[in-house]
CSV table of C-alpha atoms in Angstrom, one decimal:
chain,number,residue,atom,x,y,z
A,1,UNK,CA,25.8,8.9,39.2
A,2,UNK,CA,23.7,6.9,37.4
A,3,UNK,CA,21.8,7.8,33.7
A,4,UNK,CA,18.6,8.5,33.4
A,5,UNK,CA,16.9,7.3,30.4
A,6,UNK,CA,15.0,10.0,27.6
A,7,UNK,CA,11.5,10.0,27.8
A,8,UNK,CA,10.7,10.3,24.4
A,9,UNK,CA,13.4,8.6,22.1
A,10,UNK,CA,13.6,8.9,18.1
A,11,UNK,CA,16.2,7.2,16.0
A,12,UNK,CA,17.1,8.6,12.7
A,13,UNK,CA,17.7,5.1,10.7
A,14,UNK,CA,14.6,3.5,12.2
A,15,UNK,CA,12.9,2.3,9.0
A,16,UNK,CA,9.8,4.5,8.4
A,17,UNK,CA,8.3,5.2,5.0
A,18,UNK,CA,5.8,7.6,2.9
A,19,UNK,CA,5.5,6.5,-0.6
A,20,UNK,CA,3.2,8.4,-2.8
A,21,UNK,CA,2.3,8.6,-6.4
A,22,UNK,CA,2.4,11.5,-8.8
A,23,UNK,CA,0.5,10.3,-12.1
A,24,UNK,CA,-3.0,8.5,-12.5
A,25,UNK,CA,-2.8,4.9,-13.3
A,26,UNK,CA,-6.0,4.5,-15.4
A,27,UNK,CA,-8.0,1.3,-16.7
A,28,UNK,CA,-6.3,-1.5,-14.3
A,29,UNK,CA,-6.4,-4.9,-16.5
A,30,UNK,CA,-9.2,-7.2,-14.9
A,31,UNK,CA,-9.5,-10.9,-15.8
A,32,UNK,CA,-7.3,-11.8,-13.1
A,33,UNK,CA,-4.4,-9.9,-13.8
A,34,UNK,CA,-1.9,-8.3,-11.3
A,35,UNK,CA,-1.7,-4.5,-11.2
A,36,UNK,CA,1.3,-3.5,-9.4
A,37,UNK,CA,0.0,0.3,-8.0
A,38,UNK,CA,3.4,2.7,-8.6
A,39,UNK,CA,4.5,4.8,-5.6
A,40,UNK,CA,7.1,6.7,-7.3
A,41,UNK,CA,7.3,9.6,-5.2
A,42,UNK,CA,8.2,10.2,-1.2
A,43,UNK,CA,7.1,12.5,2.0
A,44,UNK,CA,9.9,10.9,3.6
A,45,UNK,CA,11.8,7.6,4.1
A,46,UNK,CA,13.5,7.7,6.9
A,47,UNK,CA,16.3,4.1,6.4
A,48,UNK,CA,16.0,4.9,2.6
A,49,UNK,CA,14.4,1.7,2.2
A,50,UNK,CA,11.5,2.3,-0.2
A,51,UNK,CA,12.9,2.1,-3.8
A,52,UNK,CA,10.6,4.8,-6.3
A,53,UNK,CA,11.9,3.3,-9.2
A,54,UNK,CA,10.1,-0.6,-8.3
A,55,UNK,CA,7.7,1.0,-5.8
A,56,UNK,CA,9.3,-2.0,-3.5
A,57,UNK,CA,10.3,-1.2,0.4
A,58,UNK,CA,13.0,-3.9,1.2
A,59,UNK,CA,13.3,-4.5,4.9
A,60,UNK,CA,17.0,-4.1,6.3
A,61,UNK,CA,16.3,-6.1,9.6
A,62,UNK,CA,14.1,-8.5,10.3
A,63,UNK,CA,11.8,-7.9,12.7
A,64,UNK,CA,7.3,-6.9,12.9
A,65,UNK,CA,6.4,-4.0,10.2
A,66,UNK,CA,3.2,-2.2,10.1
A,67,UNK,CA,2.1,-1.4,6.1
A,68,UNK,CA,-0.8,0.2,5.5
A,69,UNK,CA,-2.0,1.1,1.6
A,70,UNK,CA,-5.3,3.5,0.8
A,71,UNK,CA,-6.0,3.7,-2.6
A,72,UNK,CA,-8.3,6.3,-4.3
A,73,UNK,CA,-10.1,4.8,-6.8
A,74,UNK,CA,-12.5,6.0,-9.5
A,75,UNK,CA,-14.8,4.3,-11.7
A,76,UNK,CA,-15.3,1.0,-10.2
A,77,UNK,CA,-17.1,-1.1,-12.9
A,78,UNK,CA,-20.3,-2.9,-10.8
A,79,UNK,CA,-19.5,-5.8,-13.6
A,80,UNK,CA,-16.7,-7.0,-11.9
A,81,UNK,CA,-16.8,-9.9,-9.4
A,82,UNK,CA,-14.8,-8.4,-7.0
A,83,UNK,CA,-11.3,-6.1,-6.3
A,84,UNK,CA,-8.9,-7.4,-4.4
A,85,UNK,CA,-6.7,-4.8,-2.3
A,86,UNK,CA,-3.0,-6.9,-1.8
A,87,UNK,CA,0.3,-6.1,0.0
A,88,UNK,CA,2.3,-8.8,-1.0
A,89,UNK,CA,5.6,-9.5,1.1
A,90,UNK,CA,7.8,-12.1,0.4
A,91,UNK,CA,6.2,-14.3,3.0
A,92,UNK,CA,2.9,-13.7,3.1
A,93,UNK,CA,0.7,-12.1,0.7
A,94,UNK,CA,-2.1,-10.1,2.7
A,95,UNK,CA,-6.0,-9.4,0.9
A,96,UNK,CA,-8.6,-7.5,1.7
A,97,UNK,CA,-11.9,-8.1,-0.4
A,98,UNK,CA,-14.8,-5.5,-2.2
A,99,UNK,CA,-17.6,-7.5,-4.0
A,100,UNK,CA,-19.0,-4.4,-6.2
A,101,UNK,CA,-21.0,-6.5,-8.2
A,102,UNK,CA,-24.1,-6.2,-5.4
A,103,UNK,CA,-23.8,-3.0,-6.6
A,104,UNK,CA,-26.5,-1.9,-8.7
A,105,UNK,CA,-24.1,0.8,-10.8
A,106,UNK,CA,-20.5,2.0,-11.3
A,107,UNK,CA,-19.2,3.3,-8.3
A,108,UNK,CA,-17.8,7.1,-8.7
A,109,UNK,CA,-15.1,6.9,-6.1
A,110,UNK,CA,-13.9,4.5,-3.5
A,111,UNK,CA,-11.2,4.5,-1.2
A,112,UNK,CA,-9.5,1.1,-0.8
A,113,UNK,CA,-7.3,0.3,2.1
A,114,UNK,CA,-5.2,-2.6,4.0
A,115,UNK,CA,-3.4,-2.7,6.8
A,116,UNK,CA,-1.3,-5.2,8.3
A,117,UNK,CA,1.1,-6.2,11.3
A,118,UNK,CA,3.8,-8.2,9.0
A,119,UNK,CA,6.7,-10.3,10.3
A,120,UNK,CA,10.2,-9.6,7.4
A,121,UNK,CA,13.6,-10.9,7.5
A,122,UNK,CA,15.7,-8.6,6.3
A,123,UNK,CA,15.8,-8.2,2.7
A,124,UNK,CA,12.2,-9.4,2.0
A,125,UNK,CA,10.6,-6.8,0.2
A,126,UNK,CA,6.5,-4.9,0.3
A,127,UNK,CA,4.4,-4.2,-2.9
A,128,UNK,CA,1.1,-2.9,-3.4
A,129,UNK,CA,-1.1,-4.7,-5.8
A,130,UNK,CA,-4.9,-4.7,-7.1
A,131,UNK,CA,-6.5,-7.0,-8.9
A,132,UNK,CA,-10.2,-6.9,-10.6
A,133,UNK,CA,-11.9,-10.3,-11.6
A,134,UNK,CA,-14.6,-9.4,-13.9
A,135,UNK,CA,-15.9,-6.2,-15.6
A,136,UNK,CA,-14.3,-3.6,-17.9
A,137,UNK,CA,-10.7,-2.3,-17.8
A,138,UNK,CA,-11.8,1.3,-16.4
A,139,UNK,CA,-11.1,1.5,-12.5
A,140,UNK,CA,-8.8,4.4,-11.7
A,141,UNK,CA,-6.1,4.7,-9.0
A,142,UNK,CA,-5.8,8.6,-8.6
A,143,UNK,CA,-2.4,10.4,-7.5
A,144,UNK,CA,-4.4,12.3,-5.2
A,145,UNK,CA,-1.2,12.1,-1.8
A,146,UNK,CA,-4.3,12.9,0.8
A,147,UNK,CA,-5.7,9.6,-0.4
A,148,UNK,CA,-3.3,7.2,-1.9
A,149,UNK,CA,-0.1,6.4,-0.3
A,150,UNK,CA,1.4,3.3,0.9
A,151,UNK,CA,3.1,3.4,4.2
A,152,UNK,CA,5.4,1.5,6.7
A,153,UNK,CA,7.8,1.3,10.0
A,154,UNK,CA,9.6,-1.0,11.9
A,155,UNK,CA,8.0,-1.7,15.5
A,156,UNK,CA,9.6,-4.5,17.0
């Protein structure tokens, strides 16, 4: 006879990822400066892929990864020029942009977030980063796992 394939399938070492944080990183340097966001915690990581000790997830085939980062931030100083929200991956580092100087004070809470549809060969690696040009060292990334969290998975 012949086999009839599953209709659902699910493969253990498919390379999936939940990276979370358990401790407040407060006052991010601005001026420029890179802040690498620490995920040193997991809800699961399926390939164990994601290293908590460099908050780094290292590709072990190459192929198209979704990543997505959402940041809770506090304090936003409406001084700065603007906050850029980065995954970096070793060939392609992707932005997304927030101008809070139109603003016309601090902003409480915000919840920054980025996406992306990244082609990695295996062994490039994923970080998070934020970086504020302008303003006062006081913006907050909270360790709240409902809102910050930086995910990924292997689709094709």
């Amino acid at each position: 006879g012949q086999l009839e394939a599953p209709s659902e399938l699910t493969m253990p070492n498919q390379p999936a990822f939940h990276a979370t944080k358990s401790t407040d990183q407060d006052d991010l340097a601005v001026g420029g400066s890179v802040n690498t966001i620490i995920f040193d915690g997991e809800r699961f990581d399926q390939n164990d892929d994601f290293n908590t000790s460099t908050s780094t997830f290292t590709a072990p085939v190459t192929g198209k990864y979704y990543l997505k980062t959402a940041m809770y931030l506090q304090n936003l100083d409406s001084a700065s020029q603007y906050i850029q929200f980065r995954i970096n991956t070793s060939n392609k580092e992707y932005i997304s942009i927030l101008s809070p100087d139109s603003l016309t004070s601090d902003m409480n809470y915000f919840s920054g977030t980025i996406d992306v549809f990244a082609d990695m060969d295996a062994s490039d690696t994923a970080t998070v980063r934020i970086t504020i040009t302008g303003g006062s060292a006081q913006t907050d990334v909270q360790a709240n796992p409902s809102y910050t969290y930086f995910v990924g998975f292997l689709v094709c």
